Amino acid sequence: RAQNFRRSWLDLAELLVSGLLRREPARTAAELAERCGFADYRHFARLFRRRFACSPSQWRDHTARSDHPSAD
């Protein structure tokens, strides 16, 4: 039961940071991870990469490009 709660909390925190990365581009991924309760950014970055198959900065870059389509 405790393991399920921990996993659910980590999932939620990762999703919160992913949303904050998109909405708060002036803040670093490390700052946003800390705001969501991660004391160790490297640990967070590993968890994020496992969940989203890219680093937090790659995710931010990708979502920024998808928000602003080119004028082709």
mmCIF file of C-alpha atoms in Angstrom:
data_model
loop_
_atom_site.group_PDB
_atom_site.id
_atom_site.type_symbol
_atom_site.label_atom_id
_atom_site.label_comp_id
_atom_site.label_asym_id
_atom_site.label_seq_id
_atom_site.Cartn_x
_atom_site.Cartn_y
_atom_site.Cartn_z
ATOM 1 C CA ARG A 1 0.000 0.000 0.000
ATOM 2 C CA ALA A 2 2.763 2.466 0.870
ATOM 3 C CA GLN A 3 4.529 1.574 -2.382
ATOM 4 C CA ASN A 4 1.377 2.383 -4.387
ATOM 5 C CA PHE A 5 1.007 5.723 -2.607
ATOM 6 C CA ARG A 6 4.653 6.575 -3.284
ATOM 7 C CA ARG A 7 4.326 5.660 -6.961
ATOM 8 C CA SER A 8 1.133 7.707 -7.279
ATOM 9 C CA TRP A 9 2.805 10.698 -5.634
ATOM 10 C CA LEU A 10 5.821 10.438 -7.942
ATOM 11 C CA ASP A 11 3.554 10.202 -10.990
ATOM 12 C CA LEU A 12 1.651 13.273 -9.877
ATOM 13 C CA ALA A 13 4.824 15.244 -9.110
ATOM 14 C CA GLU A 14 6.319 14.379 -12.505
ATOM 15 C CA LEU A 15 3.158 15.509 -14.248
ATOM 16 C CA LEU A 16 3.072 18.727 -12.220
ATOM 17 C CA VAL A 17 6.635 19.548 -13.177
ATOM 18 C CA SER A 18 5.963 18.735 -16.825
ATOM 19 C CA GLY A 19 3.077 21.214 -16.798
ATOM 20 C CA LEU A 20 5.121 23.843 -14.978
ATOM 21 C CA LEU A 21 7.948 23.439 -17.497
ATOM 22 C CA ARG A 22 5.510 24.504 -20.160
ATOM 23 C CA ARG A 23 3.845 27.351 -18.253
ATOM 24 C CA GLU A 24 6.914 28.830 -16.547
ATOM 25 C CA PRO A 25 9.693 28.951 -19.153
ATOM 26 C CA ALA A 26 11.779 31.438 -17.141
ATOM 27 C CA ARG A 27 12.339 28.893 -14.355
ATOM 28 C CA THR A 28 14.800 26.050 -14.627
ATOM 29 C CA ALA A 29 13.651 22.452 -14.491
ATOM 30 C CA ALA A 30 15.635 22.090 -11.248
ATOM 31 C CA GLU A 31 13.711 24.979 -9.644
ATOM 32 C CA LEU A 32 10.390 23.495 -10.684
ATOM 33 C CA ALA A 33 11.334 20.025 -9.470
ATOM 34 C CA GLU A 34 12.306 21.506 -6.106
ATOM 35 C CA ARG A 35 8.949 23.331 -5.923
ATOM 36 C CA CYS A 36 7.245 19.950 -6.352
ATOM 37 C CA GLY A 37 9.225 18.362 -3.523
ATOM 38 C CA PHE A 38 12.260 16.819 -5.209
ATOM 39 C CA ALA A 39 15.402 17.620 -3.214
ATOM 40 C CA ASP A 40 17.700 15.861 -5.707
ATOM 41 C CA TYR A 41 17.304 17.131 -9.261
ATOM 42 C CA ARG A 42 19.352 14.311 -10.779
ATOM 43 C CA HIS A 43 17.016 11.751 -9.216
ATOM 44 C CA PHE A 44 14.019 13.672 -10.523
ATOM 45 C CA ALA A 45 15.554 13.925 -14.013
ATOM 46 C CA ARG A 46 16.058 10.135 -14.098
ATOM 47 C CA LEU A 47 12.439 9.538 -13.076
ATOM 48 C CA PHE A 48 11.235 12.091 -15.620
ATOM 49 C CA ARG A 49 13.262 10.473 -18.402
ATOM 50 C CA ARG A 50 11.793 7.055 -17.561
ATOM 51 C CA ARG A 51 8.263 8.429 -17.615
ATOM 52 C CA PHE A 52 8.469 10.722 -20.660
ATOM 53 C CA ALA A 53 11.374 9.163 -22.628
ATOM 54 C CA CYS A 54 13.274 12.475 -22.720
ATOM 55 C CA SER A 55 14.940 14.901 -20.348
ATOM 56 C CA PRO A 56 12.942 17.749 -18.781
ATOM 57 C CA SER A 57 14.704 20.293 -21.013
ATOM 58 C CA GLN A 58 14.034 18.208 -24.134
ATOM 59 C CA TRP A 59 10.377 17.960 -23.122
ATOM 60 C CA ARG A 60 10.198 21.741 -22.648
ATOM 61 C CA ASP A 61 11.813 22.355 -26.052
ATOM 62 C CA HIS A 62 9.447 19.902 -27.758
ATOM 63 C CA THR A 63 6.312 21.365 -26.179
ATOM 64 C CA ALA A 64 7.456 24.922 -26.940
ATOM 65 C CA ARG A 65 7.822 24.001 -30.623
ATOM 66 C CA SER A 66 4.402 22.346 -30.702
ATOM 67 C CA ASP A 67 2.826 25.484 -29.176
ATOM 68 C CA HIS A 68 4.262 27.629 -31.968
ATOM 69 C CA PRO A 69 3.875 25.851 -35.318
ATOM 70 C CA SER A 70 6.011 27.135 -38.133
ATOM 71 C CA ALA A 71 4.460 29.254 -40.839
ATOM 72 C CA ASP A 72 5.001 26.741 -43.644
#
